[in-house]
Amino acid sequence: MSKTTARNGAPPGQDDGILSHLPAPPPLHENPTNTLLSPIDICPVCKSSRYLNPTMRFLVNPECYHKMCESCVDRIFSTGPAPCPVAGCARTLRKQRFRRQTFEDLAIEREVDLRRRVAGTFNRRQEEFLGLREWNDYLENVEVLTFNLLHGVEVKETEAKLAAYAAQNQESIRQNAVLESAEHENTEARFAAQKEQAKLRREESVREDEAERRGKLEADKEAQNVIARGGDPREGQKTVLKKSTARRKGNEKPASASVDNGAPPPPVFEIQGLKPVVAPEPIKAYDAFGGLVIKPEYFTLRKKYEHPWLEKARTNPAITTGGYDVEEYCARAMMDAFAGLGVFVGEVGEKEESGKGLGTEAASMAAGGEAEGKDGDVL
C-alpha cells in the first residue's frame, strides 16, 4: 500500500496532484462547519496558489460560500449565471454577488450573513413590547429561526415564516429600519466628534510645546545678549518671564470669553427617538413622626425663659456636661402645667360610666349568664 493509500484510504492510481492528501469535503451548504480552507491558499477551480501569484485575491458567493480566485470568477461568470464549478455543488451563481471574504473561517462568514439577514426582517425594538417577558420571548423565537437556518433544520418552513412575517409587517420593518439608520448615523457623528476633539487637543498640545520651546530659546538668547552687554543675567530672565506671561494670558482670553458667555454650545449632533429622561425627586430628610406636627394648643413655647435658676443651670458645667438641656426642661414644665387644661371632669365621668356599663353587659353575654333587662326580660 502506498503512502497515499495510507493517508486518505483511496486506492493507488487516483492521485489528484497537490490536493490528493486532503479529504474531499461535502458542499458547505450541507455541512456548515466545513470552511474549505487549505493550509496554503489554493483556488479549488484552477489550482493556482498564492505562493506563485502573491497578488491573487479570493472571492466568495453567499449562495454557497465556496471561494475561488478572481480570475476564475471573471472567466466563468462574465457571460451570465453559471453553476458553481466546485465539485458536488450545483448552485447557480451570479458574478455581481461575489465579494471579498471578511472572516478567515467561512462558517463564521455564513453565520454573520444569516444573522444580518434575519435581523433585517425581525427588527422589533424593546419599547414596542408590554414587558421584559414578551421581549425575551420574541428574542428566543428569532434565535430559534436563526438556528434552523444555520444548521439546516426545517429550512423550507423557516423560510416560509420569514417571508410571511416580512409581508405582514412591511410598515413596521420600514419604520424600525429608519430608526436604526438614524441611530447608526448619530453614533457615527458622535465618534467623529470625539475624533475631532481628540485631534484639536493634540494640536493644542503641540502648539503649547512649541511655544514653550520658543520661550526657552528666547530666554537663552536674551540671557546671552544681557551677558554680552555686561548686565545682570537675572534681568534678562525677568524680561523673558514677563513676555511669556503676557503671551499666556493672551492665549487664555478666547477660552475665558467663551466660558463667560453663559450660552450652551450648539450640539454637534442630535439623537432622535429617545425616551424623555425624568429626573428623580430629591430624597427627603427622615421624619420620625411621618409629617405629624406636634404643636401645643394652649400655650406658646418661647426659645428662652429668664429666671435666675435657669441662668445658673445654663452656665454651670456640672449640669451642662452631662447633656442636660434647660430648654427641654422648660418645654416639659409647660406641658405639665397645661396638660389638664382641656379636660372636664364631668364629661370624663360620663364616658367612664357608659364604657363600664357596656363592658359589664358584654362580659355577661359572653359568659352565657342571664341578666335582667330594664323591662324585666331575661337576656
Short mmCIF file of C-alpha atoms in Angstrom, two decimals:
data_model
loop_
_atom_site.label_atom_id
_atom_site.label_comp_id
_atom_site.label_asym_id
_atom_site.label_seq_id
_atom_site.Cartn_x
_atom_site.Cartn_y
_atom_site.Cartn_z
CA MET A 1 0.00 0.00 0.00
CA SER A 2 1.37 3.40 -0.94
CA LYS A 3 1.64 6.43 1.28
CA THR A 4 -1.31 8.00 -0.50
CA THR A 5 -3.48 5.00 0.32
CA ALA A 6 -2.39 5.07 3.94
CA ARG A 7 -3.26 8.71 4.27
CA ASN A 8 -6.70 9.06 2.73
CA GLY A 9 -7.79 5.47 2.14
CA ALA A 10 -8.04 5.89 -1.68
CA PRO A 11 -6.74 3.13 -3.97
CA PRO A 12 -3.45 3.70 -5.78
CA GLY A 13 -3.57 5.45 -9.11
CA GLN A 14 -6.12 8.08 -8.12
CA ASP A 15 -3.60 10.81 -7.18
CA ASP A 16 -5.12 14.25 -7.74
CA GLY A 17 -1.92 16.23 -7.57
CA ILE A 18 -1.17 18.56 -4.70
CA LEU A 19 -4.64 18.15 -3.09
CA SER A 20 -4.61 14.34 -3.11
CA HIS A 21 -3.71 14.16 0.58
CA LEU A 22 -6.79 16.22 1.59
CA PRO A 23 -10.17 14.51 2.16
CA ALA A 24 -12.93 15.58 -0.20
CA PRO A 25 -15.31 17.74 1.91
CA PRO A 26 -19.04 17.86 1.28
CA PRO A 27 -20.60 21.10 -0.01
CA LEU A 28 -20.72 23.89 2.51
CA HIS A 29 -24.49 24.30 2.33
CA GLU A 30 -24.82 20.69 3.53
CA ASN A 31 -22.09 20.91 6.20
CA PRO A 32 -21.85 24.47 7.59
CA THR A 33 -18.87 23.61 9.79
CA ASN A 34 -16.66 22.97 6.73
CA THR A 35 -14.57 26.07 5.95
CA LEU A 36 -12.92 24.78 2.72
CA LEU A 37 -9.67 26.50 3.68
CA SER A 38 -6.42 24.76 2.70
CA PRO A 39 -3.14 25.27 4.56
CA ILE A 40 -1.85 27.17 1.53
CA ASP A 41 -4.26 29.45 -0.34
CA ILE A 42 -5.14 27.42 -3.44
CA CYS A 43 -8.03 28.06 -5.76
CA PRO A 44 -10.18 24.89 -5.90
CA VAL A 45 -11.03 25.57 -9.57
CA CYS A 46 -7.77 26.40 -11.34
CA LYS A 47 -5.40 25.11 -8.60
CA SER A 48 -3.45 28.38 -8.60
CA SER A 49 -1.74 29.21 -5.33
CA ARG A 50 -0.88 32.47 -3.67
CA TYR A 51 2.70 31.25 -3.41
CA LEU A 52 3.09 31.54 -7.19
CA ASN A 53 0.76 34.55 -7.56
CA PRO A 54 1.03 36.84 -4.48
CA THR A 55 -1.50 39.34 -5.90
CA MET A 56 -4.23 36.72 -6.26
CA ARG A 57 -7.50 37.59 -4.50
CA PHE A 58 -10.16 35.13 -3.42
CA LEU A 59 -13.89 35.84 -3.64
CA VAL A 60 -16.89 34.08 -2.10
CA ASN A 61 -20.53 33.97 -3.09
CA PRO A 62 -23.15 33.97 -0.27
CA GLU A 63 -25.18 31.44 -2.23
CA CYS A 64 -22.85 28.54 -1.39
CA TYR A 65 -19.76 30.17 0.24
CA HIS A 66 -17.24 28.35 -1.95
CA LYS A 67 -14.22 30.56 -2.53
CA MET A 68 -12.36 30.87 -5.81
CA CYS A 69 -9.86 33.26 -7.29
CA GLU A 70 -10.88 36.45 -9.03
CA SER A 71 -9.65 35.31 -12.44
CA CYS A 72 -11.88 32.21 -12.28
CA VAL A 73 -14.87 34.37 -11.38
CA ASP A 74 -14.23 36.63 -14.38
CA ARG A 75 -13.67 33.69 -16.69
CA ILE A 76 -16.71 31.61 -15.68
CA PHE A 77 -19.38 34.16 -14.73
CA SER A 78 -18.71 37.08 -17.07
CA THR A 79 -21.20 35.80 -19.66
CA GLY A 80 -24.00 35.33 -17.13
CA PRO A 81 -25.20 33.00 -14.36
CA ALA A 82 -23.48 29.63 -14.21
CA PRO A 83 -23.39 26.64 -11.84
CA CYS A 84 -20.74 26.59 -9.13
CA PRO A 85 -17.59 24.90 -10.51
CA VAL A 86 -16.75 23.26 -7.17
CA ALA A 87 -17.39 19.51 -7.27
CA GLY A 88 -20.58 18.49 -5.51
CA CYS A 89 -22.24 21.94 -5.64
CA ALA A 90 -24.90 22.67 -8.24
CA ARG A 91 -25.93 26.13 -7.06
CA THR A 92 -26.41 28.76 -9.75
CA LEU A 93 -24.17 31.75 -9.07
CA ARG A 94 -24.00 35.29 -10.44
CA LYS A 95 -20.92 37.43 -10.74
CA GLN A 96 -22.34 40.52 -9.04
CA ARG A 97 -22.86 38.61 -5.79
CA PHE A 98 -19.22 37.63 -5.40
CA ARG A 99 -17.38 39.62 -2.75
CA ARG A 100 -14.22 39.51 -0.71
CA GLN A 101 -14.10 37.31 2.36
CA THR A 102 -14.33 39.16 5.69
CA PHE A 103 -13.59 36.38 8.17
CA GLU A 104 -10.98 33.69 7.84
CA ASP A 105 -13.49 30.99 8.76
CA LEU A 106 -16.21 30.71 6.12
CA ALA A 107 -18.61 29.19 8.65
CA ILE A 108 -18.44 32.44 10.62
CA GLU A 109 -18.87 34.39 7.38
CA ARG A 110 -22.05 32.46 6.63
CA GLU A 111 -23.42 32.84 10.15
CA VAL A 112 -22.85 36.59 10.17
CA ASP A 113 -24.65 36.97 6.83
CA LEU A 114 -27.60 34.87 8.01
CA ARG A 115 -27.91 36.78 11.27
CA ARG A 116 -27.77 40.08 9.42
CA ARG A 117 -30.49 38.90 7.07
CA VAL A 118 -32.78 37.70 9.89
CA ALA A 119 -32.15 40.87 11.93
CA GLY A 120 -33.16 42.96 8.92
CA THR A 121 -36.59 41.32 8.99
CA PHE A 122 -37.11 40.86 12.74
CA ASN A 123 -36.06 44.36 13.80
CA ARG A 124 -38.56 44.97 16.56
CA ARG A 125 -37.46 47.24 19.42
CA GLN A 126 -37.82 46.62 23.14
CA GLU A 127 -40.06 49.63 23.72
CA GLU A 128 -42.68 48.09 21.41
CA PHE A 129 -43.39 45.26 23.89
CA LEU A 130 -45.50 45.37 27.03
CA GLY A 131 -42.82 43.97 29.30
CA LEU A 132 -39.47 42.26 29.56
CA ARG A 133 -41.01 38.77 29.38
CA GLU A 134 -42.59 39.45 25.98
CA TRP A 135 -39.33 40.94 24.70
CA ASN A 136 -37.35 37.88 25.79
CA ASP A 137 -39.89 35.53 24.17
CA TYR A 138 -39.53 37.46 20.92
CA LEU A 139 -35.73 37.19 21.04
CA GLU A 140 -36.00 33.45 21.70
CA ASN A 141 -38.24 32.93 18.68
CA VAL A 142 -35.83 34.86 16.46
CA GLU A 143 -32.90 32.81 17.73
CA VAL A 144 -34.77 29.57 17.01
CA LEU A 145 -35.35 30.64 13.40
CA THR A 146 -31.71 31.65 13.05
CA PHE A 147 -30.56 28.31 14.47
CA ASN A 148 -32.74 26.42 11.98
CA LEU A 149 -31.24 28.29 9.04
CA LEU A 150 -27.68 27.86 10.29
CA HIS A 151 -27.91 24.13 10.86
CA GLY A 152 -30.33 23.16 8.08
CA VAL A 153 -33.28 22.28 10.32
CA GLU A 154 -36.67 22.72 8.61
CA VAL A 155 -35.22 25.23 6.17
CA LYS A 156 -38.33 25.45 3.94
CA GLU A 157 -40.68 26.04 6.87
CA THR A 158 -38.33 28.63 8.34
CA GLU A 159 -38.02 30.49 5.03
CA ALA A 160 -41.81 30.47 4.73
CA LYS A 161 -42.14 32.01 8.20
CA LEU A 162 -39.62 34.73 7.32
CA ALA A 163 -41.45 35.56 4.09
CA ALA A 164 -44.87 35.63 5.80
CA TYR A 165 -43.64 37.87 8.62
CA ALA A 166 -41.98 40.26 6.15
CA ALA A 167 -45.18 40.51 4.12
CA GLN A 168 -47.39 41.15 7.17
CA ASN A 169 -45.13 43.72 8.85
CA GLN A 170 -43.73 45.76 5.99
CA GLU A 171 -44.57 49.13 7.55
CA SER A 172 -43.14 48.39 10.99
CA ILE A 173 -40.00 46.88 9.45
CA ARG A 174 -39.51 50.03 7.38
CA GLN A 175 -40.02 52.34 10.36
CA ASN A 176 -37.64 50.41 12.57
CA ALA A 177 -35.06 50.35 9.79
CA VAL A 178 -35.28 54.14 9.57
CA LEU A 179 -34.82 54.45 13.34
CA GLU A 180 -31.87 52.07 13.28
CA SER A 181 -30.29 54.03 10.44
CA ALA A 182 -30.73 57.28 12.38
CA GLU A 183 -29.17 55.75 15.48
CA HIS A 184 -26.25 54.50 13.39
CA GLU A 185 -25.75 57.97 11.93
CA ASN A 186 -25.86 59.51 15.40
CA THR A 187 -23.29 57.02 16.64
CA GLU A 188 -21.02 57.77 13.70
CA ALA A 189 -21.43 61.50 14.30
CA ARG A 190 -20.55 61.05 17.98
CA PHE A 191 -17.42 59.08 17.09
CA ALA A 192 -16.47 61.71 14.51
CA ALA A 193 -16.96 64.48 17.09
CA GLN A 194 -14.82 62.61 19.60
CA LYS A 195 -12.11 62.13 16.99
CA GLU A 196 -12.23 65.82 16.11
CA GLN A 197 -11.98 66.82 19.77
CA ALA A 198 -9.03 64.49 20.28
CA LYS A 199 -7.35 65.96 17.19
CA LEU A 200 -7.88 69.51 18.50
CA ARG A 201 -6.44 68.54 21.87
CA ARG A 202 -3.37 67.04 20.21
CA GLU A 203 -2.88 70.14 18.08
CA GLU A 204 -3.24 72.36 21.13
CA SER A 205 -0.69 70.26 22.99
CA VAL A 206 1.74 70.55 20.05
CA ARG A 207 1.25 74.33 19.97
CA GLU A 208 1.90 74.58 23.70
CA ASP A 209 5.06 72.50 23.40
CA GLU A 210 6.24 74.64 20.50
CA ALA A 211 5.50 77.83 22.42
CA GLU A 212 7.39 76.50 25.44
CA ARG A 213 10.35 75.57 23.27
CA ARG A 214 10.41 79.03 21.67
CA GLY A 215 10.18 80.62 25.10
CA LYS A 216 13.21 78.69 26.30
CA LEU A 217 15.17 79.68 23.19
CA GLU A 218 14.22 83.32 23.68
CA ALA A 219 15.23 83.15 27.33
CA ASP A 220 18.62 81.71 26.45
CA LYS A 221 19.12 84.26 23.70
CA GLU A 222 18.09 87.15 25.94
CA ALA A 223 20.43 85.95 28.69
CA GLN A 224 23.31 85.77 26.21
CA ASN A 225 22.57 89.31 25.00
CA VAL A 226 22.48 90.63 28.55
CA ILE A 227 25.76 88.96 29.39
CA ALA A 228 27.28 90.34 26.17
CA ARG A 229 26.22 93.87 27.20
CA GLY A 230 27.76 93.34 30.62
CA GLY A 231 24.47 93.35 32.51
CA ASP A 232 22.91 91.06 35.08
CA PRO A 233 21.51 87.83 33.54
CA ARG A 234 18.67 87.82 36.05
CA GLU A 235 17.25 90.99 34.50
CA GLY A 236 17.03 89.25 31.15
CA GLN A 237 15.23 86.29 32.74
CA LYS A 238 12.70 88.66 34.31
CA THR A 239 12.06 90.28 30.92
CA VAL A 240 11.51 86.93 29.23
CA LEU A 241 9.25 85.82 32.06
CA LYS A 242 7.08 88.92 31.62
CA LYS A 243 6.80 88.29 27.88
CA SER A 244 5.86 84.65 28.35
CA THR A 245 3.26 85.57 30.98
CA ALA A 246 1.71 88.15 28.66
CA ARG A 247 1.64 85.65 25.80
CA ARG A 248 -0.01 83.02 28.02
CA LYS A 249 -2.68 85.47 29.13
CA GLY A 250 -3.36 86.37 25.52
CA ASN A 251 -3.89 82.71 24.65
CA GLU A 252 -6.28 82.26 27.58
CA LYS A 253 -8.56 85.20 26.64
CA PRO A 254 -10.66 83.40 24.00
CA ALA A 255 -11.30 80.46 26.37
CA SER A 256 -12.41 82.78 29.16
CA ALA A 257 -14.64 84.72 26.78
CA SER A 258 -16.37 81.55 25.69
CA VAL A 259 -16.89 80.50 29.32
CA ASP A 260 -18.26 83.89 30.39
CA ASN A 261 -20.78 83.92 27.55
CA GLY A 262 -23.15 81.67 29.50
CA ALA A 263 -24.86 80.24 26.40
CA PRO A 264 -24.62 76.47 25.87
CA PRO A 265 -22.56 75.40 22.84
CA PRO A 266 -24.55 74.25 19.82
CA PRO A 267 -24.98 70.47 19.66
CA VAL A 268 -22.68 68.67 17.28
CA PHE A 269 -25.40 66.10 16.59
CA GLU A 270 -28.89 65.29 17.82
CA ILE A 271 -30.23 61.89 18.82
CA GLN A 272 -33.81 61.16 17.82
CA GLY A 273 -36.29 58.65 19.24
CA LEU A 274 -35.06 58.53 22.84
CA LYS A 275 -37.39 58.35 25.81
CA PRO A 276 -37.62 61.55 27.92
CA VAL A 277 -35.41 61.36 30.97
CA VAL A 278 -37.27 62.29 34.17
CA ALA A 279 -35.06 63.49 36.98
CA PRO A 280 -35.67 61.60 40.25
CA GLU A 281 -37.15 63.51 43.15
CA PRO A 282 -34.66 64.52 45.84
CA ILE A 283 -34.65 62.31 48.91
CA LYS A 284 -36.42 63.99 51.79
CA ALA A 285 -34.99 64.13 55.28
CA TYR A 286 -36.11 61.35 57.61
CA ASP A 287 -39.05 62.32 59.83
CA ALA A 288 -39.73 60.01 62.77
CA PHE A 289 -43.31 61.36 63.12
CA GLY A 290 -44.20 60.87 59.45
CA GLY A 291 -45.08 64.52 58.87
CA LEU A 292 -47.18 64.87 62.05
CA VAL A 293 -46.59 68.26 63.68
CA ILE A 294 -46.93 68.22 67.47
CA LYS A 295 -47.81 71.80 68.36
CA PRO A 296 -49.13 72.89 71.77
CA GLU A 297 -52.68 74.20 71.68
CA TYR A 298 -52.94 76.25 74.87
CA PHE A 299 -49.50 77.87 75.09
CA THR A 300 -46.61 79.11 73.00
CA LEU A 301 -43.18 77.88 73.92
CA ARG A 302 -40.50 80.55 73.92
CA LYS A 303 -36.93 79.99 72.94
CA LYS A 304 -35.61 81.32 76.24
CA TYR A 305 -37.13 81.92 79.67
CA GLU A 306 -35.50 84.37 82.06
CA HIS A 307 -35.01 83.05 85.61
CA PRO A 308 -32.00 83.16 87.97
CA TRP A 309 -32.02 79.41 88.49
CA LEU A 310 -32.21 78.77 84.78
CA GLU A 311 -29.30 81.11 84.14
CA LYS A 312 -27.18 79.24 86.67
CA ALA A 313 -28.15 75.93 85.07
CA ARG A 314 -27.15 77.20 81.63
CA THR A 315 -23.69 78.25 82.80
CA ASN A 316 -22.93 75.56 85.38
CA PRO A 317 -20.53 72.95 83.86
CA ALA A 318 -21.67 70.35 86.37
CA ILE A 319 -25.15 70.47 84.77
CA THR A 320 -24.37 71.04 81.11
CA THR A 321 -21.52 68.49 80.88
CA GLY A 322 -23.87 65.53 81.18
CA GLY A 323 -26.02 66.79 78.29
CA TYR A 324 -28.73 68.48 80.38
CA ASP A 325 -30.81 70.87 78.24
CA VAL A 326 -32.52 73.77 80.01
CA GLU A 327 -34.88 74.39 77.07
CA GLU A 328 -36.05 70.78 77.26
CA TYR A 329 -36.79 71.28 80.96
CA CYS A 330 -38.84 74.40 80.18
CA ALA A 331 -40.86 72.57 77.49
CA ARG A 332 -41.63 69.69 79.86
CA ALA A 333 -42.65 72.09 82.65
CA MET A 334 -45.03 73.98 80.33
CA MET A 335 -46.53 70.71 79.11
CA ASP A 336 -47.13 69.57 82.71
CA ALA A 337 -48.71 72.91 83.61
CA PHE A 338 -51.19 72.92 80.73
CA ALA A 339 -51.78 69.17 80.43
CA GLY A 340 -55.19 69.16 82.15
CA LEU A 341 -56.46 72.49 80.87
CA GLY A 342 -58.77 70.98 78.25
CA VAL A 343 -60.07 68.15 80.46
CA PHE A 344 -63.54 68.45 82.06
CA VAL A 345 -64.27 66.12 84.97
CA GLY A 346 -67.99 65.79 84.24
CA GLU A 347 -67.51 64.61 80.69
CA VAL A 348 -64.81 62.19 81.76
CA GLY A 349 -67.10 60.67 84.41
CA GLU A 350 -69.97 60.17 81.97
CA LYS A 351 -67.68 58.50 79.46
CA GLU A 352 -66.30 56.17 82.11
CA GLU A 353 -69.79 55.17 83.32
CA SER A 354 -71.01 54.47 79.78
CA GLY A 355 -67.93 52.46 78.98
CA LYS A 356 -68.20 50.50 82.22
CA GLY A 357 -71.87 49.56 81.59
CA LEU A 358 -71.15 48.40 78.06
CA GLY A 359 -68.22 46.33 79.23
CA THR A 360 -70.19 44.64 82.03
CA GLU A 361 -73.11 43.80 79.75
CA ALA A 362 -70.82 42.40 77.04
CA ALA A 363 -68.98 40.28 79.60
CA SER A 364 -72.23 38.80 80.88
CA MET A 365 -73.38 37.86 77.41
CA ALA A 366 -70.04 36.28 76.60
CA ALA A 367 -70.16 34.17 79.79
CA GLY A 368 -73.58 32.83 78.83
CA GLY A 369 -75.20 34.05 82.05
CA GLU A 370 -78.61 35.57 82.36
CA ALA A 371 -79.00 39.27 83.01
CA GLU A 372 -82.23 41.09 83.78
CA GLY A 373 -83.03 43.94 81.42
CA LYS A 374 -84.79 47.19 82.10
CA ASP A 375 -88.24 45.79 81.31
CA GLY A 376 -87.74 42.57 83.28
CA ASP A 377 -86.87 40.49 80.18
CA VAL A 378 -84.31 37.75 80.53
CA LEU A 379 -81.35 38.34 78.27
#
